[in-house]
Each structure stands twice: as structure tokens, then as C-alpha cells.
CSV table of C-alpha atoms and ligand atoms in Angstrom, one decimal:
chain,number,residue,atom,x,y,z
X,1,MET,CA,-115.3,214.0,-65.6
X,2,PRO,CA,-118.1,213.3,-63.2
X,3,HIS,CA,-117.5,214.2,-59.5
X,4,PRO,CA,-116.2,211.2,-57.7
X,5,GLN,CA,-119.1,211.3,-55.2
X,6,VAL,CA,-121.9,212.1,-57.6
X,7,ASP,CA,-123.5,208.6,-57.3
X,8,ALA,CA,-123.3,208.8,-53.5
X,9,VAL,CA,-125.0,212.2,-53.7
X,10,ALA,CA,-127.7,210.8,-56.0
X,11,THR,CA,-128.3,208.0,-53.5
X,12,ARG,CA,-128.6,210.4,-50.6
X,13,ALA,CA,-130.9,212.7,-52.5
X,14,ASP,CA,-133.1,209.7,-53.5
X,15,ALA,CA,-133.3,208.7,-49.8
X,16,GLY,CA,-134.4,212.2,-48.9
X,17,VAL,CA,-137.4,212.3,-51.3
X,18,ASP,CA,-140.0,211.1,-48.8
X,19,GLN,CA,-138.8,213.7,-46.2
X,20,ALA,CA,-138.9,216.3,-49.0
X,21,VAL,CA,-142.5,215.5,-49.7
X,22,THR,CA,-143.4,216.1,-46.1
X,23,GLN,CA,-141.5,219.4,-46.2
X,24,LEU,CA,-143.3,220.3,-49.5
X,25,CYS,CA,-146.6,219.6,-47.7
X,26,GLU,CA,-145.7,222.2,-45.0
X,27,TYR,CA,-145.1,224.8,-47.8
X,28,LEU,CA,-148.3,223.8,-49.5
X,29,ALA,CA,-150.3,224.4,-46.3
X,30,ILE,CA,-149.6,228.1,-46.6
X,31,PRO,CA,-152.1,229.7,-49.0
X,32,ALA,CA,-149.5,232.0,-50.7
X,33,ILE,CA,-152.0,233.2,-53.3
X,34,SER,CA,-150.4,236.3,-55.0
X,35,CYS,CA,-153.5,237.6,-56.7
X,36,GLU,CA,-155.5,237.9,-53.5
X,37,ALA,CA,-154.5,240.9,-51.3
X,38,GLU,CA,-155.6,239.1,-48.1
X,39,HIS,CA,-153.0,236.4,-48.8
X,40,ALA,CA,-150.0,238.8,-49.2
X,41,ASP,CA,-148.9,238.0,-45.6
X,42,ASP,CA,-149.0,234.3,-46.5
X,43,VAL,CA,-146.7,234.9,-49.4
X,44,ARG,CA,-144.4,236.8,-47.0
X,45,ALA,CA,-144.6,234.1,-44.3
X,46,LEU,CA,-143.8,231.4,-46.8
X,47,ALA,CA,-140.9,233.4,-48.2
X,48,ALA,CA,-139.4,233.8,-44.7
X,49,LYS,CA,-139.8,230.1,-44.0
X,50,VAL,CA,-138.2,229.1,-47.3
X,51,ALA,CA,-135.2,231.5,-46.6
X,52,GLU,CA,-134.7,229.9,-43.2
X,53,ASP,CA,-134.8,226.4,-44.7
X,54,LEU,CA,-132.4,227.2,-47.5
X,55,SER,CA,-130.0,228.5,-44.8
X,56,ALA,CA,-130.5,225.3,-42.8
X,57,ILE,CA,-129.3,223.1,-45.7
X,58,GLY,CA,-126.1,225.1,-46.0
X,59,LEU,CA,-126.8,227.7,-48.6
X,60,HIS,CA,-125.3,231.1,-48.0
X,61,HIS,CA,-126.9,234.6,-47.9
X,62,ALA,CA,-130.4,233.1,-47.8
X,63,ARG,CA,-132.6,236.2,-47.6
X,64,VAL,CA,-135.9,237.8,-48.6
X,65,LEU,CA,-135.5,240.5,-51.2
X,66,ASP,CA,-138.1,243.3,-50.9
X,67,LEU,CA,-139.2,246.2,-53.1
X,68,PRO,CA,-142.0,248.7,-52.4
X,69,ASN,CA,-145.4,247.6,-53.7
X,70,ALA,CA,-144.1,244.1,-54.6
X,71,LEU,CA,-144.3,240.7,-53.0
X,72,PRO,CA,-140.9,239.4,-52.1
X,73,ILE,CA,-138.3,237.2,-53.8
X,74,VAL,CA,-136.3,234.6,-51.8
X,75,ALA,CA,-132.6,234.5,-52.8
X,76,ALA,CA,-129.7,232.4,-51.7
X,77,ASP,CA,-126.3,231.3,-53.1
X,78,TRP,CA,-123.3,229.1,-52.7
X,79,LEU,CA,-120.3,230.6,-54.5
X,80,GLN,CA,-117.3,228.7,-53.2
X,81,ALA,CA,-116.7,226.3,-56.0
X,82,GLY,CA,-114.0,228.5,-57.5
X,83,ASP,CA,-113.6,231.0,-60.3
X,84,ASP,CA,-113.1,228.3,-62.9
X,85,LYS,CA,-116.5,226.8,-62.2
X,86,PRO,CA,-119.7,228.2,-63.8
X,87,THR,CA,-122.4,229.9,-61.7
X,88,VAL,CA,-125.8,228.4,-62.3
X,89,LEU,CA,-128.9,230.3,-61.4
X,90,ILE,CA,-132.0,228.3,-60.4
X,91,TYR,CA,-135.3,230.0,-60.7
X,92,GLY,CA,-138.7,229.0,-59.3
X,93,HIS,CA,-141.8,230.6,-57.8
X,94,LEU,CA,-143.5,230.1,-54.5
X,95,ASP,CA,-146.8,231.9,-55.1
X,96,LEU,CA,-150.0,230.1,-56.0
X,97,GLN,CA,-153.0,230.4,-58.2
X,98,PRO,CA,-156.3,231.0,-56.3
X,99,VAL,CA,-158.8,228.1,-55.7
X,100,ALA,CA,-161.9,230.2,-55.3
X,101,GLY,CA,-164.9,228.7,-57.1
X,102,GLU,CA,-163.2,225.4,-57.8
X,103,VAL,CA,-164.4,222.0,-56.7
X,104,TRP,CA,-161.6,219.8,-55.4
X,105,ARG,CA,-161.8,216.2,-54.4
X,106,THR,CA,-159.3,217.0,-51.6
X,107,ASP,CA,-158.5,220.1,-49.6
X,108,PRO,CA,-156.4,222.3,-52.0
X,109,HIS,CA,-154.1,223.4,-49.2
X,110,VAL,CA,-153.5,220.0,-47.7
X,111,GLY,CA,-151.0,217.9,-49.6
X,112,THR,CA,-152.7,214.5,-50.2
X,113,VAL,CA,-151.2,211.5,-51.9
X,114,VAL,CA,-153.5,209.4,-54.0
X,115,ASP,CA,-151.9,206.7,-56.0
X,116,ASP,CA,-148.8,208.1,-57.5
X,117,ARG,CA,-149.8,211.8,-57.3
X,118,LEU,CA,-149.5,214.5,-54.7
X,119,TYR,CA,-152.6,216.7,-54.8
X,120,ALA,CA,-152.6,220.4,-53.7
X,121,ARG,CA,-152.6,223.8,-55.2
X,122,GLY,CA,-149.0,224.5,-56.1
X,123,SER,CA,-147.8,220.9,-55.8
X,124,ALA,CA,-146.4,221.0,-59.3
X,125,ASP,CA,-146.7,224.7,-60.2
X,126,ASP,CA,-144.3,225.4,-58.9
X,127,MET,CA,-143.4,224.2,-55.4
X,128,GLY,CA,-142.4,220.7,-56.5
X,129,GLY,CA,-140.2,222.3,-59.1
X,130,TRP,CA,-137.8,224.3,-56.9
X,131,VAL,CA,-138.1,221.9,-53.9
X,132,SER,CA,-136.7,219.2,-56.2
X,133,HIS,CA,-133.6,221.4,-56.6
X,134,MET,CA,-133.5,222.1,-52.9
X,135,VAL,CA,-133.3,218.3,-52.2
X,136,ALA,CA,-130.5,218.0,-54.7
X,137,LEU,CA,-128.5,220.9,-53.2
X,138,ALA,CA,-129.1,219.6,-49.7
X,139,ALA,CA,-127.7,216.2,-50.7
X,140,TRP,CA,-124.6,217.7,-52.3
X,141,LEU,CA,-123.9,219.8,-49.3
X,142,ALA,CA,-124.6,217.0,-46.8
X,143,GLU,CA,-122.6,214.3,-48.7
X,144,THR,CA,-119.6,216.4,-49.9
X,145,GLY,CA,-119.7,219.6,-47.9
X,146,GLU,CA,-119.8,221.5,-51.2
X,147,LEU,CA,-121.5,222.0,-54.5
X,148,PRO,CA,-119.8,221.1,-57.8
X,149,CYS,CA,-120.4,224.6,-59.2
X,150,ASN,CA,-121.5,228.0,-57.9
X,151,VAL,CA,-125.2,228.3,-57.5
X,152,ARG,CA,-127.7,231.1,-57.0
X,153,LEU,CA,-131.3,230.4,-56.2
X,154,VAL,CA,-134.1,232.9,-56.9
X,155,ILE,CA,-137.7,232.0,-55.8
X,156,GLU,CA,-140.2,234.6,-56.9
X,157,GLY,CA,-143.5,235.6,-55.2
X,158,GLU,CA,-145.4,237.1,-58.1
X,159,GLU,CA,-145.2,234.7,-61.0
X,160,GLU,CA,-148.9,233.8,-61.0
X,161,ILE,CA,-149.8,237.5,-61.5
X,162,GLY,CA,-147.4,237.8,-64.4
X,163,SER,CA,-144.1,238.7,-62.7
X,164,PRO,CA,-144.9,242.5,-62.7
X,165,ASN,CA,-141.9,243.4,-60.6
X,166,LEU,CA,-139.4,240.8,-61.6
X,167,GLU,CA,-137.5,243.2,-63.9
X,168,ARG,CA,-137.4,245.8,-61.1
X,169,PHE,CA,-135.9,243.1,-58.9
X,170,MET,CA,-133.3,242.3,-61.6
X,171,ASP,CA,-132.4,246.0,-61.7
X,172,ALA,CA,-132.4,246.5,-57.9
X,173,TYR,CA,-130.5,243.3,-57.1
X,174,PRO,CA,-128.4,242.5,-60.2
X,175,ASP,CA,-125.9,240.4,-58.2
X,176,ALA,CA,-128.7,237.9,-57.3
X,177,PHE,CA,-129.2,237.1,-61.0
X,178,GLU,CA,-125.6,237.1,-62.2
X,179,ALA,CA,-124.9,233.7,-63.7
X,180,ASP,CA,-123.3,231.7,-66.6
X,181,ALA,CA,-126.3,229.5,-67.1
X,182,MET,CA,-129.9,229.5,-65.9
X,183,VAL,CA,-132.2,226.6,-65.0
X,184,LEU,CA,-135.8,227.8,-64.9
X,185,THR,CA,-138.2,225.4,-63.4
X,186,ASP,CA,-141.9,226.0,-64.0
X,187,CYS,CA,-142.6,223.9,-67.1
X,188,GLU,CA,-144.1,220.6,-68.2
X,189,ASN,CA,-142.9,217.2,-69.2
X,190,PRO,CA,-144.8,215.5,-72.1
X,191,SER,CA,-145.3,212.4,-70.0
X,192,THR,CA,-144.2,210.8,-66.8
X,193,GLU,CA,-141.5,208.9,-68.8
X,194,VAL,CA,-140.3,211.7,-71.1
X,195,PRO,CA,-138.7,214.8,-69.7
X,196,GLY,CA,-139.3,218.1,-71.5
X,197,LEU,CA,-137.1,221.0,-72.4
X,198,THR,CA,-139.3,224.1,-73.1
X,199,VAL,CA,-138.0,226.0,-76.1
X,200,SER,CA,-141.0,228.2,-77.0
X,201,LEU,CA,-144.0,230.1,-75.9
X,202,ARG,CA,-146.9,231.3,-78.0
X,203,GLY,CA,-147.7,235.0,-78.0
X,204,LEU,CA,-151.1,236.4,-77.3
X,205,LEU,CA,-153.1,239.0,-79.2
X,206,GLU,CA,-156.6,240.1,-78.3
X,207,VAL,CA,-158.7,241.3,-81.1
X,208,GLU,CA,-162.2,243.0,-81.1
X,209,LEU,CA,-164.3,242.2,-84.2
X,210,THR,CA,-167.4,244.4,-84.6
X,211,ALA,CA,-170.2,244.2,-87.2
X,212,ARG,CA,-172.5,247.3,-87.4
X,213,ALA,CA,-175.5,247.7,-89.5
X,214,LEU,CA,-178.2,249.9,-87.9
X,215,SER,CA,-178.3,253.1,-85.9
X,216,SER,CA,-181.0,251.7,-83.6
X,217,ASP,CA,-182.6,248.3,-82.9
X,218,VAL,CA,-185.6,247.5,-85.0
X,219,HIS,CA,-188.4,244.8,-84.8
X,220,SER,CA,-187.3,241.6,-86.5
X,221,GLY,CA,-190.9,240.9,-87.5
X,222,LEU,CA,-191.0,244.1,-89.5
X,223,TRP,CA,-187.5,244.2,-91.0
X,224,GLY,CA,-186.2,240.6,-90.8
X,225,GLY,CA,-185.2,239.3,-94.2
X,226,MET,CA,-184.5,242.8,-95.6
X,227,VAL,CA,-181.8,244.2,-93.5
X,228,PRO,CA,-178.6,242.5,-92.2
X,229,ASP,CA,-178.6,240.8,-88.8
X,230,VAL,CA,-175.3,241.7,-87.2
X,231,SER,CA,-175.2,238.6,-85.0
X,232,THR,CA,-175.3,236.4,-88.0
X,233,ALA,CA,-172.8,238.6,-89.8
X,234,LEU,CA,-170.4,238.3,-86.9
X,235,VAL,CA,-170.7,234.5,-86.9
X,236,LEU,CA,-170.1,234.4,-90.7
X,237,LEU,CA,-167.0,236.7,-90.3
X,238,ILE,CA,-165.6,234.4,-87.6
X,239,GLY,CA,-166.3,231.4,-89.8
X,240,ARG,CA,-164.1,232.9,-92.5
X,241,LEU,CA,-161.1,232.6,-90.3
X,242,LEU,CA,-161.5,228.8,-89.7
X,243,ASP,CA,-160.8,225.7,-91.6
X,244,GLU,CA,-163.1,222.6,-91.8
X,245,ASP,CA,-162.0,221.5,-88.4
X,246,GLY,CA,-162.7,224.8,-86.8
X,247,ARG,CA,-159.1,225.8,-86.5
X,248,LEU,CA,-157.7,229.2,-87.3
X,249,LYS,CA,-156.4,229.0,-90.9
X,250,VAL,CA,-155.0,232.6,-91.0
X,251,GLY,CA,-151.4,233.3,-90.3
X,252,ARG,CA,-150.1,229.7,-90.1
X,253,VAL,CA,-146.3,229.5,-90.0
X,254,GLN,CA,-143.6,227.1,-91.4
X,255,VAL,CA,-142.2,225.1,-88.6
X,256,ASP,CA,-138.5,224.1,-88.9
X,257,GLU,CA,-137.6,220.5,-89.4
X,258,ALA,CA,-136.0,220.0,-85.9
X,259,ARG,CA,-139.1,221.1,-84.1
X,260,ARG,CA,-141.4,219.2,-86.5
X,261,ARG,CA,-139.4,216.0,-85.7
X,262,SER,CA,-139.4,216.6,-82.0
X,263,GLY,CA,-143.1,217.3,-82.1
X,264,HIS,CA,-143.6,213.8,-83.4
X,265,ASP,CA,-141.6,212.4,-80.5
X,266,VAL,CA,-143.8,213.9,-77.9
X,267,PRO,CA,-146.3,211.3,-76.6
X,268,LEU,CA,-149.4,213.4,-76.9
X,269,THR,CA,-151.8,210.6,-77.7
X,270,ASP,CA,-155.6,211.0,-78.1
X,271,ASP,CA,-156.0,209.5,-74.6
X,272,VAL,CA,-153.7,212.0,-73.0
X,273,ILE,CA,-155.5,214.9,-74.7
X,274,ARG,CA,-158.9,213.5,-73.9
X,275,GLU,CA,-158.1,213.1,-70.2
X,276,GLY,CA,-155.9,216.2,-69.8
X,277,ALA,CA,-158.4,218.5,-71.6
X,278,HIS,CA,-161.5,216.9,-70.0
X,279,LEU,CA,-163.2,216.0,-73.3
X,280,VAL,CA,-166.7,214.7,-72.8
X,281,ASP,CA,-167.4,211.1,-74.0
X,282,GLY,CA,-167.9,210.9,-77.7
X,283,VAL,CA,-165.9,214.1,-78.6
X,284,GLN,CA,-162.6,213.5,-80.3
X,285,PRO,CA,-159.5,215.7,-80.3
X,286,LEU,CA,-159.2,217.7,-83.6
X,287,PRO,CA,-157.7,215.7,-86.4
X,288,ARG,CA,-154.0,216.1,-86.8
X,289,ARG,CA,-153.9,216.3,-90.6
X,290,GLU,CA,-150.2,215.7,-91.2
X,291,ARG,CA,-149.1,217.8,-88.3
X,292,SER,CA,-148.4,216.6,-84.7
X,293,ALA,CA,-150.5,217.6,-81.8
X,294,ALA,CA,-147.4,219.3,-80.4
X,295,GLU,CA,-147.2,221.5,-83.5
X,296,TRP,CA,-150.9,222.5,-83.3
X,297,MET,CA,-150.7,223.3,-79.6
X,298,TRP,CA,-147.3,225.0,-79.5
X,299,TRP,CA,-146.1,226.1,-82.8
X,300,GLN,CA,-149.1,227.2,-84.9
X,301,PRO,CA,-151.4,230.1,-84.1
X,302,ALA,CA,-154.9,229.3,-82.7
X,303,MET,CA,-158.0,231.3,-82.0
X,304,THR,CA,-160.7,231.2,-79.3
X,305,VAL,CA,-163.8,233.3,-79.1
X,306,VAL,CA,-163.6,234.5,-75.5
X,307,ALA,CA,-166.4,237.0,-75.3
X,308,THR,CA,-169.3,238.3,-77.4
X,309,THR,CA,-172.0,241.0,-77.1
X,310,LEU,CA,-174.5,238.5,-78.6
X,311,PRO,CA,-177.8,238.5,-76.7
X,312,THR,CA,-178.1,235.9,-73.9
X,313,ARG,CA,-181.1,233.7,-73.3
X,314,ASP,CA,-182.1,235.9,-70.4
X,315,VAL,CA,-182.1,239.1,-72.4
X,316,LYS,CA,-183.4,238.1,-75.7
X,317,LYS,CA,-185.9,240.1,-77.7
X,318,ASN,CA,-187.3,239.9,-81.2
X,319,ALA,CA,-185.1,242.6,-82.6
X,320,LEU,CA,-182.4,243.2,-85.2
X,321,ARG,CA,-179.6,244.8,-83.2
X,322,GLN,CA,-177.4,247.7,-84.2
X,323,GLU,CA,-174.0,246.1,-83.7
X,324,ALA,CA,-172.3,243.0,-82.4
X,325,THR,CA,-168.8,242.4,-81.1
X,326,ALA,CA,-166.7,239.4,-80.5
X,327,VAL,CA,-163.4,239.3,-78.6
X,328,LEU,CA,-161.0,236.9,-80.3
X,329,SER,CA,-158.1,235.6,-78.3
X,330,VAL,CA,-155.4,234.7,-80.8
X,331,ARG,CA,-152.4,232.6,-79.7
X,332,LEU,CA,-149.6,233.7,-81.9
X,333,ALA,CA,-147.0,231.2,-83.2
X,334,PRO,CA,-143.8,231.7,-81.1
X,335,GLU,CA,-141.9,233.7,-83.9
X,336,GLN,CA,-145.0,235.6,-85.1
X,337,LYS,CA,-145.3,239.3,-84.9
X,338,ALA,CA,-148.6,240.6,-83.6
X,339,GLU,CA,-148.8,243.2,-86.4
X,340,ASP,CA,-148.4,240.5,-89.1
X,341,MET,CA,-151.3,238.6,-87.6
X,342,MET,CA,-153.4,241.7,-87.4
X,343,ALA,CA,-152.7,242.4,-91.1
X,344,ALA,CA,-153.6,238.8,-92.0
X,345,LEU,CA,-156.9,239.0,-90.0
X,346,ARG,CA,-157.8,242.3,-91.6
X,347,ASP,CA,-157.2,241.0,-95.1
X,348,VAL,CA,-159.8,238.3,-94.5
X,349,LEU,CA,-162.3,240.2,-92.4
X,350,LEU,CA,-162.5,243.6,-94.0
X,351,VAL,CA,-163.1,242.6,-97.6
X,352,ASP,CA,-166.6,242.1,-99.0
X,353,PRO,CA,-168.4,241.8,-95.6
X,354,PRO,CA,-171.6,239.7,-95.3
X,355,GLY,CA,-174.7,241.7,-96.0
X,356,GLY,CA,-172.5,244.8,-96.5
X,357,VAL,CA,-172.2,245.4,-92.8
X,358,GLU,CA,-169.6,247.8,-91.4
X,359,VAL,CA,-166.7,245.8,-90.0
X,360,GLN,CA,-164.1,246.9,-87.5
X,361,VAL,CA,-161.0,244.9,-86.4
X,362,GLU,CA,-159.0,246.4,-83.6
X,363,ALA,CA,-156.2,245.0,-81.3
X,364,LYS,CA,-157.4,245.6,-77.8
X,365,GLY,CA,-156.4,244.5,-74.3
X,366,TRP,CA,-153.5,242.2,-73.6
X,367,ALA,CA,-150.9,241.6,-76.3
X,368,GLY,CA,-147.5,239.9,-76.0
X,369,GLU,CA,-145.3,238.3,-78.5
X,370,GLY,CA,-144.0,234.7,-78.1
X,371,TRP,CA,-140.6,233.4,-77.6
X,372,LEU,CA,-138.6,230.9,-79.6
X,373,TYR,CA,-135.3,229.6,-78.4
X,374,THR,CA,-132.7,227.4,-80.1
X,375,PRO,CA,-131.0,225.2,-77.5
X,376,LYS,CA,-127.4,224.6,-78.7
X,377,GLY,CA,-124.0,224.2,-77.2
X,378,PRO,CA,-122.4,222.1,-74.5
X,379,ALA,CA,-124.8,223.1,-71.7
X,380,PHE,CA,-127.7,221.3,-73.5
X,381,ALA,CA,-125.5,218.3,-74.3
X,382,ALA,CA,-124.7,218.3,-70.5
X,383,ALA,CA,-128.4,218.5,-69.6
X,384,ASP,CA,-129.2,215.6,-71.9
X,385,ARG,CA,-126.5,213.5,-70.2
X,386,ALA,CA,-128.0,214.4,-66.8
X,387,TYR,CA,-131.5,213.5,-67.9
X,388,GLU,CA,-130.4,210.3,-69.5
X,389,LYS,CA,-128.9,209.2,-66.2
X,390,ALA,CA,-132.0,210.2,-64.1
X,391,TRP,CA,-134.9,209.5,-66.5
X,392,GLY,CA,-133.3,207.1,-69.0
X,393,HIS,CA,-134.4,209.5,-71.6
X,394,LYS,CA,-133.0,212.7,-73.2
X,395,LEU,CA,-134.8,216.0,-73.0
X,396,VAL,CA,-137.4,216.3,-75.7
X,397,GLN,CA,-138.1,219.8,-77.0
X,398,VAL,CA,-141.5,221.1,-76.1
X,399,GLY,CA,-143.4,224.3,-76.3
X,400,VAL,CA,-145.9,226.1,-74.2
X,401,GLY,CA,-149.2,227.0,-75.8
X,402,GLY,CA,-149.6,230.0,-73.5
X,403,SER,CA,-147.5,232.8,-72.4
X,404,ILE,CA,-145.2,232.9,-69.3
X,405,PRO,CA,-144.0,236.5,-68.8
X,406,PHE,CA,-141.0,235.6,-66.7
X,407,VAL,CA,-139.7,233.3,-69.5
X,408,ALA,CA,-140.0,236.1,-72.0
X,409,LEU,CA,-138.2,238.4,-69.6
X,410,PHE,CA,-135.3,236.0,-68.9
X,411,GLY,CA,-135.1,235.4,-72.7
X,412,ARG,CA,-134.8,239.1,-73.3
X,413,ARG,CA,-132.3,239.9,-70.6
X,414,PHE,CA,-130.3,236.7,-70.5
X,415,GLY,CA,-131.0,235.1,-73.9
X,416,ASP,CA,-127.3,234.7,-74.8
X,417,LEU,CA,-126.8,232.4,-71.8
X,418,PRO,CA,-127.9,228.8,-71.8
X,419,LEU,CA,-131.5,228.8,-70.5
X,420,ILE,CA,-132.6,225.4,-69.4
X,421,LEU,CA,-136.4,225.3,-68.9
X,422,ASN,CA,-137.9,222.3,-67.2
X,423,GLY,CA,-140.1,221.4,-64.3
X,424,VAL,CA,-142.2,218.7,-62.7
X,425,MET,CA,-145.6,219.2,-64.4
X,426,ASP,CA,-147.1,216.7,-66.8
X,427,PRO,CA,-150.3,216.6,-68.9
X,428,LEU,CA,-152.4,215.5,-66.0
X,429,THR,CA,-151.2,218.1,-63.6
X,430,THR,CA,-154.1,220.6,-64.2
X,431,ALA,CA,-152.1,223.6,-63.1
X,432,HIS,CA,-154.3,226.6,-62.3
X,433,GLY,CA,-157.3,224.2,-62.1
X,434,PRO,CA,-159.0,222.0,-59.5
X,435,ASN,CA,-157.2,218.9,-58.3
X,436,GLU,CA,-153.7,220.1,-59.3
X,437,SER,CA,-151.3,217.3,-58.7
X,438,MET,CA,-147.6,216.3,-59.1
X,439,HIS,CA,-146.6,212.8,-60.2
X,440,LEU,CA,-144.3,211.5,-57.5
X,441,GLY,CA,-142.2,209.5,-59.9
X,442,ILE,CA,-141.5,212.7,-61.8
X,443,PHE,CA,-140.5,214.4,-58.6
X,444,ARG,CA,-138.1,211.6,-57.8
X,445,LYS,CA,-136.5,211.7,-61.2
X,446,ALA,CA,-136.4,215.5,-61.1
X,447,VAL,CA,-134.4,215.3,-57.9
X,448,ALA,CA,-131.9,212.9,-59.5
X,449,ALA,CA,-131.7,214.9,-62.7
X,450,ASN,CA,-130.9,218.0,-60.7
X,451,VAL,CA,-128.1,216.2,-58.8
X,452,HIS,CA,-126.5,215.2,-62.2
X,453,LEU,CA,-127.3,218.5,-63.9
X,454,LEU,CA,-125.1,220.5,-61.5
X,455,ASP,CA,-122.3,218.0,-61.9
X,456,GLU,CA,-122.5,218.0,-65.7
X,457,LEU,CA,-122.6,221.8,-65.9
X,458,ALA,CA,-119.8,222.0,-63.4
X,459,ALA,CA,-117.6,219.8,-65.6
X,460,LEU,CA,-117.9,222.2,-68.5
X,461,GLY,CA,-116.2,225.0,-66.6
X,462,LYS,CA,-117.0,228.7,-66.5
X,463,VAL,CA,-115.6,229.2,-70.0
X,464,GLY,CA,-116.8,226.0,-71.6
X,465,ILE,CA,-120.4,226.3,-70.5
X,466,ARG,CA,-121.0,229.2,-72.9
X,467,ALA,CA,-119.0,227.9,-75.8
H,501,LIG,ZN1,-145.9,228.4,-62.4
């Protein structure tokens, strides 16, 4: 049964959206860039300010959690809804990606509204995400003096550097993370009209591919045509891994019917891809060939050549070189094991090498497996009802093409709880890039969805939410 005042709460929350955007801009003005040591004090200053503001809206125990050699986490709670009500943990992060070297149309640390979007570093990733929860919580407390269920809030200060200390915080402050369901807000919606529920991440595997032929460089005028050119061999080897469209053809996986179907529901049109990925005029997105764009981007492996030791224009000489290396960044399908992909790559690369060159294939650098989650049970039906009310659309299952360490960590530690992953980003957000922005219509709908989500989850009860 919905809370008798839920509609009044939603109305109050909606009326608070403009004020919330102003408050959001105050946060965005603090350059809380976690990867730049000179901004560590900004991260701390923002954390202190946020803790104060959470206290001011009526949350309890608003505090800054610290650990040695770590940037802080802000935590707060409200636990007076009763033992029969579930405890919902809301996660977000307050730290920012850097802006150095980027060209922005507006000041990246001044929230600027242009048309329907708020531009600033962190507007959507992830300040708008957790602020949308703050507005909903404030409206509940102001309208009814209470929350419909117990709530904990955790706002991290190191997400943009890969959450290196989050697990230490979980160990040091286990109470701050104790919950029956988790709402993690740092993800994307497939459009401004369709809300997304993130269910997968791709893994990442870095592979070094080396072709070696000579024990010293030799003159190409003397030996060219009679001994192998390793640069060419390297290119031929890379070509073996690709299909006619230039996509990785090794290690493809079978995607289950439910995800295949929801992939086709995601409105990733050519226009969205063209604009979101900054394709130059005349270049088309890769053909879909019976698969959805969603499947290619989230649920199949992909490969990018991210570095080579091929000569550059500045240091070219007419020589056959001893060896050449390429670093291949392989995005793994969510359920794929890194060792299986390595074996599949080796099968193709080590057999019968071009020109008989010596080939080495090694896993080097960063590697992390993906994450695949099956949302089921009453918490997700409840989330669908909340989003239906706020967006007029159920949550559509989406994936993330990259890796988000905190999600994998929550999945590992709390994977038996309902994990509801959403956020306020959309394909035009350009998180981590210049001119990051949040769509204000999404922000407004996120606030409403958060009001209803707490109510719907509360109605399930502490036992029912995990059923
Ligand atoms: Zn983020």
C-alpha cells in the first residue's frame, strides 16, 4: 500500500528541484578532483559541506568517515522507520574527473544551464545522481517528518580513481553499509525518456602482442623483400582477430534471450551514436548485423589498439626493425573469464605467423573481470512501479561497456541483496570528457522516482524485500 502522503511528498520534491539545482551548483563549484593531489583538500571541503547539508535536511549521524591515506566518505542515516521496514543503502560519489587539457564551452566548475542541460564537471557523474536522492529524502522528512523505510547514505570520495579504499571502508565501518537493498547511483539512462537499470559491466584485459624477426635493425634498401617486416606482421596479426567490419571476432559469447530482447528496446539509434561518440560527417556507426547496438556495446567483447611501438612520422628511418609491439585493450563480455579470452587470442595469433616471425602474446597491465547481474524478485518489481509513476516507463536493462570497480565490489560483497543501479546520465552526458552535462528533465524525473522508490521498497517490508 502506498504511503498516504506519497503524492504530497512527490509534489513537494518537484517544487524543490530548482532550489536543488542551485545547491548542486554550489557543490559543482568545488573542484573535488580525486586524482590530483592538490585538490585533496577540495574533496575534504566538499565532504564536510555535504555532511552538514545532510544533517540540515534531517538525516541522522551525518559524518565524514576517514581512513589513513584515503579520501573521505560521507555517511548519514535515518533508522527510525521500525524493525519491520527494510534498510535501503543509497550510494553515490562526490569526487570528480579532471578537466586538464580539455576544451569546454563553459567554465567546467561553474554550473551553467543551456537549453535543457546543466553543464559542469560532475553535473551528471555523479553529483546530480545523489543530489536527486537528497531532494527526495528532504521532501519526505519535510512533508511527513519521517522516511517510509530506514535509509543509509554513503557518498564516496575516490570513485574516479577506481575506489581503491572502498573495501577498507566497508571493513572499517561495516555498520555504515548494513542494508537489505542497495540503490547505487552512478549509471546511465538509454535516453531522456527511458530509464535504465544497469545489469552488467564488461571486464578489461590488456594484452601485449609482439612480433620479432631480427636481432638488429637493417637497411630496408638492402634487405627489404627478403626478410620479414615486423610492423607489417603486427598489422596482419591484428587483422586476424577482426571481422569484415573491424570488430573483434574472437571470443564472442551467446547472449541470453532476456538481454537480447531488452537490447532491442534500448533506443540507441544511429543519430544518438553519431552525436554521443562524435563521429565525423560521413562516417557511419558499425553495421549491427542481426545484433542490437546494445549487445555490441555491452554484452560482446571488443578490442581497441591502444598503443604500439610502430615508428612515428618524427622518428622514421628506412630500416627493417627488430621487433614491434601492440597493446590491445580487450573489453571482455560480462560473463567472460580473462583466461578464456587469452586462450582464444593465442589460438589465433600463435599459429602459422606471417613471414614466420616470432610471436608473443602476454597479458600485461590492468585486468579485471566483468559483472553480470540477474535482477529478480519483488525489489525490482517495486522499482519498476516507481519508475512507471515518475517516468511513465519501466526500467530497461542496460549494460556498461566499461568497468566500474565499485559496482564489481558491491556485487562481490552484497550480490545476494537487491542491487538497483541507476543514475542521471544519458548518451549525451559525455562523462569524463569536455562539456559534461546533465539533462534537467532526467534530474526532475529521478527526484520523483526516488520519492516513489523508497515508498515502494518500504511497502515490501524487511522480509519481503529479499524474497
Ligand atoms: Zn561516476
